[in-house]
């Protein structure tokens, strides 16, 4: 799985779709799984959520992705 691509896709959808942004806010795991089409193992999703939130907030996405890659 290309983590950076998944994060970029999710960030774009959060920014463009207010309904999806609400879904992400309410249940990030289910929102990410609905976009990726992948049932992500428990525990792994937390790092992806952190990456998406960091990107949305304008944080350093490279650091977040580095942390995510350590999981795989």
Short mmCIF file of N, CA and C in Angstrom, two decimals:
data_model
loop_
_atom_site.label_atom_id
_atom_site.label_comp_id
_atom_site.label_asym_id
_atom_site.label_seq_id
_atom_site.Cartn_x
_atom_site.Cartn_y
_atom_site.Cartn_z
N UNK A 1 0.85 -1.17 0.00
CA UNK A 1 0.00 0.00 0.00
C UNK A 1 0.90 1.24 0.00
N UNK A 2 0.59 2.18 -0.86
CA UNK A 2 1.32 3.44 -0.92
C UNK A 2 0.68 4.40 0.09
N UNK A 3 1.30 4.49 1.26
CA UNK A 3 0.75 5.26 2.37
C UNK A 3 0.61 6.73 1.99
N UNK A 4 1.65 7.31 1.39
CA UNK A 4 1.59 8.74 1.04
C UNK A 4 0.43 9.01 0.10
N UNK A 5 0.24 8.12 -0.87
CA UNK A 5 -0.86 8.30 -1.82
C UNK A 5 -2.20 8.23 -1.09
N UNK A 6 -2.34 7.29 -0.16
CA UNK A 6 -3.57 7.18 0.60
C UNK A 6 -3.83 8.44 1.40
N UNK A 7 -2.80 8.95 2.07
CA UNK A 7 -2.96 10.17 2.86
C UNK A 7 -3.34 11.34 1.97
N UNK A 8 -2.65 11.48 0.84
CA UNK A 8 -2.97 12.58 -0.09
C UNK A 8 -4.41 12.49 -0.58
N UNK A 9 -4.86 11.28 -0.90
CA UNK A 9 -6.23 11.08 -1.36
C UNK A 9 -7.23 11.47 -0.29
N UNK A 10 -6.98 11.02 0.92
CA UNK A 10 -7.91 11.29 2.02
C UNK A 10 -7.93 12.78 2.36
N UNK A 11 -6.75 13.40 2.40
CA UNK A 11 -6.67 14.84 2.68
C UNK A 11 -7.46 15.61 1.63
N UNK A 12 -7.28 15.27 0.36
CA UNK A 12 -8.01 15.94 -0.71
C UNK A 12 -9.51 15.80 -0.54
N UNK A 13 -9.94 14.61 -0.18
CA UNK A 13 -11.38 14.37 0.01
C UNK A 13 -11.91 15.13 1.21
N UNK A 14 -11.15 15.17 2.30
CA UNK A 14 -11.57 15.92 3.50
C UNK A 14 -11.74 17.40 3.15
N UNK A 15 -10.79 17.93 2.40
CA UNK A 15 -10.84 19.36 2.06
C UNK A 15 -11.94 19.70 1.06
N UNK A 16 -12.28 18.75 0.18
CA UNK A 16 -13.24 19.02 -0.88
C UNK A 16 -14.68 18.64 -0.54
N UNK A 17 -14.87 17.75 0.41
CA UNK A 17 -16.19 17.20 0.67
C UNK A 17 -16.57 17.36 2.15
N UNK A 18 -17.39 18.35 2.47
CA UNK A 18 -17.77 18.58 3.87
C UNK A 18 -18.41 17.38 4.55
N UNK A 19 -19.18 16.60 3.79
CA UNK A 19 -19.79 15.39 4.38
C UNK A 19 -18.73 14.37 4.77
N UNK A 20 -17.74 14.19 3.90
CA UNK A 20 -16.66 13.26 4.21
C UNK A 20 -15.82 13.80 5.37
N UNK A 21 -15.61 15.12 5.41
CA UNK A 21 -14.84 15.72 6.51
C UNK A 21 -15.53 15.42 7.84
N UNK A 22 -16.84 15.50 7.88
CA UNK A 22 -17.59 15.18 9.09
C UNK A 22 -17.45 13.70 9.43
N UNK A 23 -17.54 12.86 8.40
CA UNK A 23 -17.38 11.42 8.60
C UNK A 23 -15.98 11.12 9.17
N UNK A 24 -14.96 11.79 8.62
CA UNK A 24 -13.60 11.59 9.11
C UNK A 24 -13.48 12.04 10.56
N UNK A 25 -14.10 13.15 10.87
CA UNK A 25 -14.05 13.68 12.24
C UNK A 25 -14.74 12.72 13.21
N UNK A 26 -15.88 12.17 12.80
CA UNK A 26 -16.66 11.30 13.68
C UNK A 26 -16.04 9.91 13.82
N UNK A 27 -15.54 9.36 12.71
CA UNK A 27 -14.99 8.01 12.74
C UNK A 27 -13.90 7.89 11.67
N UNK A 28 -12.69 8.35 11.99
CA UNK A 28 -11.62 8.38 10.98
C UNK A 28 -11.32 7.00 10.38
N UNK A 29 -11.36 5.97 11.20
CA UNK A 29 -11.03 4.63 10.70
C UNK A 29 -11.98 4.21 9.58
N UNK A 30 -13.28 4.33 9.83
CA UNK A 30 -14.27 3.94 8.81
C UNK A 30 -14.18 4.84 7.58
N UNK A 31 -13.91 6.12 7.78
CA UNK A 31 -13.80 7.04 6.65
C UNK A 31 -12.62 6.66 5.77
N UNK A 32 -11.49 6.36 6.38
CA UNK A 32 -10.30 5.97 5.62
C UNK A 32 -10.54 4.65 4.90
N UNK A 33 -11.13 3.69 5.58
CA UNK A 33 -11.40 2.41 4.95
C UNK A 33 -12.36 2.56 3.77
N UNK A 34 -13.31 3.50 3.86
CA UNK A 34 -14.26 3.69 2.76
C UNK A 34 -13.58 4.26 1.53
N UNK A 35 -12.55 5.06 1.72
CA UNK A 35 -11.82 5.65 0.59
C UNK A 35 -10.81 4.66 0.03
N UNK A 36 -10.09 3.98 0.92
CA UNK A 36 -9.02 3.09 0.47
C UNK A 36 -9.55 1.76 -0.05
N UNK A 37 -10.73 1.36 0.44
CA UNK A 37 -11.25 0.06 0.05
C UNK A 37 -10.53 -1.09 0.72
N UNK A 38 -9.72 -0.77 1.72
CA UNK A 38 -8.91 -1.77 2.41
C UNK A 38 -9.32 -1.81 3.87
N UNK A 39 -9.47 -3.02 4.40
CA UNK A 39 -9.71 -3.18 5.82
C UNK A 39 -8.35 -3.11 6.50
N UNK A 40 -8.05 -1.98 7.09
CA UNK A 40 -6.73 -1.75 7.67
C UNK A 40 -6.68 -2.36 9.06
N UNK A 41 -5.60 -3.10 9.36
CA UNK A 41 -5.50 -3.75 10.67
C UNK A 41 -5.54 -2.76 11.82
N UNK A 42 -6.17 -3.17 12.93
CA UNK A 42 -6.22 -2.33 14.12
C UNK A 42 -4.80 -1.95 14.52
N UNK A 43 -4.63 -0.73 14.97
CA UNK A 43 -3.33 -0.24 15.37
C UNK A 43 -2.61 0.47 14.24
N UNK A 44 -2.71 -0.04 13.04
CA UNK A 44 -2.07 0.58 11.89
C UNK A 44 -2.80 1.85 11.48
N UNK A 45 -4.08 1.85 11.65
CA UNK A 45 -4.89 2.98 11.22
C UNK A 45 -4.55 4.26 11.98
N UNK A 46 -4.12 4.12 13.22
CA UNK A 46 -3.80 5.30 14.03
C UNK A 46 -2.71 6.15 13.38
N UNK A 47 -1.70 5.53 12.83
CA UNK A 47 -0.62 6.29 12.19
C UNK A 47 -1.10 6.97 10.92
N UNK A 48 -1.99 6.32 10.19
CA UNK A 48 -2.55 6.94 8.98
C UNK A 48 -3.40 8.14 9.37
N UNK A 49 -4.22 7.97 10.42
CA UNK A 49 -5.04 9.08 10.90
C UNK A 49 -4.15 10.25 11.32
N UNK A 50 -3.06 9.96 12.04
CA UNK A 50 -2.13 11.02 12.44
C UNK A 50 -1.57 11.74 11.22
N UNK A 51 -1.22 10.97 10.18
CA UNK A 51 -0.68 11.57 8.96
C UNK A 51 -1.68 12.47 8.27
N UNK A 52 -2.92 12.03 8.21
CA UNK A 52 -3.97 12.85 7.58
C UNK A 52 -4.20 14.12 8.38
N UNK A 53 -4.31 13.97 9.70
CA UNK A 53 -4.54 15.15 10.54
C UNK A 53 -3.37 16.13 10.45
N UNK A 54 -2.14 15.61 10.39
CA UNK A 54 -0.97 16.48 10.27
C UNK A 54 -1.00 17.24 8.94
N UNK A 55 -1.38 16.54 7.89
CA UNK A 55 -1.43 17.19 6.57
C UNK A 55 -2.52 18.24 6.52
N UNK A 56 -3.67 17.94 7.11
CA UNK A 56 -4.77 18.90 7.13
C UNK A 56 -4.39 20.14 7.92
N UNK A 57 -3.68 19.92 9.01
CA UNK A 57 -3.28 21.03 9.88
C UNK A 57 -2.05 21.77 9.36
N UNK A 58 -1.50 21.30 8.26
CA UNK A 58 -0.33 21.96 7.69
C UNK A 58 0.96 21.52 8.34
N UNK A 59 0.93 20.40 9.03
CA UNK A 59 2.13 19.87 9.68
C UNK A 59 3.07 19.25 8.68
N UNK A 60 4.11 18.67 9.20
CA UNK A 60 5.13 18.05 8.36
C UNK A 60 4.69 16.64 7.99
N UNK A 61 4.18 16.49 6.79
CA UNK A 61 3.67 15.20 6.35
C UNK A 61 4.79 14.18 6.18
N UNK A 62 6.00 14.63 5.85
CA UNK A 62 7.11 13.69 5.68
C UNK A 62 7.42 12.97 6.99
N UNK A 63 7.39 13.69 8.10
CA UNK A 63 7.61 13.04 9.39
C UNK A 63 6.51 12.05 9.70
N UNK A 64 5.27 12.43 9.42
CA UNK A 64 4.14 11.54 9.68
C UNK A 64 4.24 10.29 8.83
N UNK A 65 4.61 10.44 7.57
CA UNK A 65 4.73 9.28 6.69
C UNK A 65 5.89 8.40 7.14
N UNK A 66 6.97 9.00 7.58
CA UNK A 66 8.10 8.21 8.10
C UNK A 66 7.67 7.34 9.25
N UNK A 67 6.87 7.89 10.15
CA UNK A 67 6.36 7.12 11.28
C UNK A 67 5.44 6.00 10.83
N UNK A 68 4.63 6.26 9.83
CA UNK A 68 3.71 5.25 9.32
C UNK A 68 4.48 4.10 8.68
N UNK A 69 5.51 4.42 7.91
CA UNK A 69 6.27 3.37 7.19
C UNK A 69 6.93 2.42 8.18
N UNK A 70 7.21 2.88 9.38
CA UNK A 70 7.82 2.00 10.38
C UNK A 70 6.90 0.85 10.76
N UNK A 71 5.60 1.02 10.52
CA UNK A 71 4.64 -0.03 10.85
C UNK A 71 4.70 -1.20 9.88
N UNK A 72 5.15 -0.95 8.65
CA UNK A 72 5.08 -1.97 7.61
C UNK A 72 6.43 -2.55 7.29
#
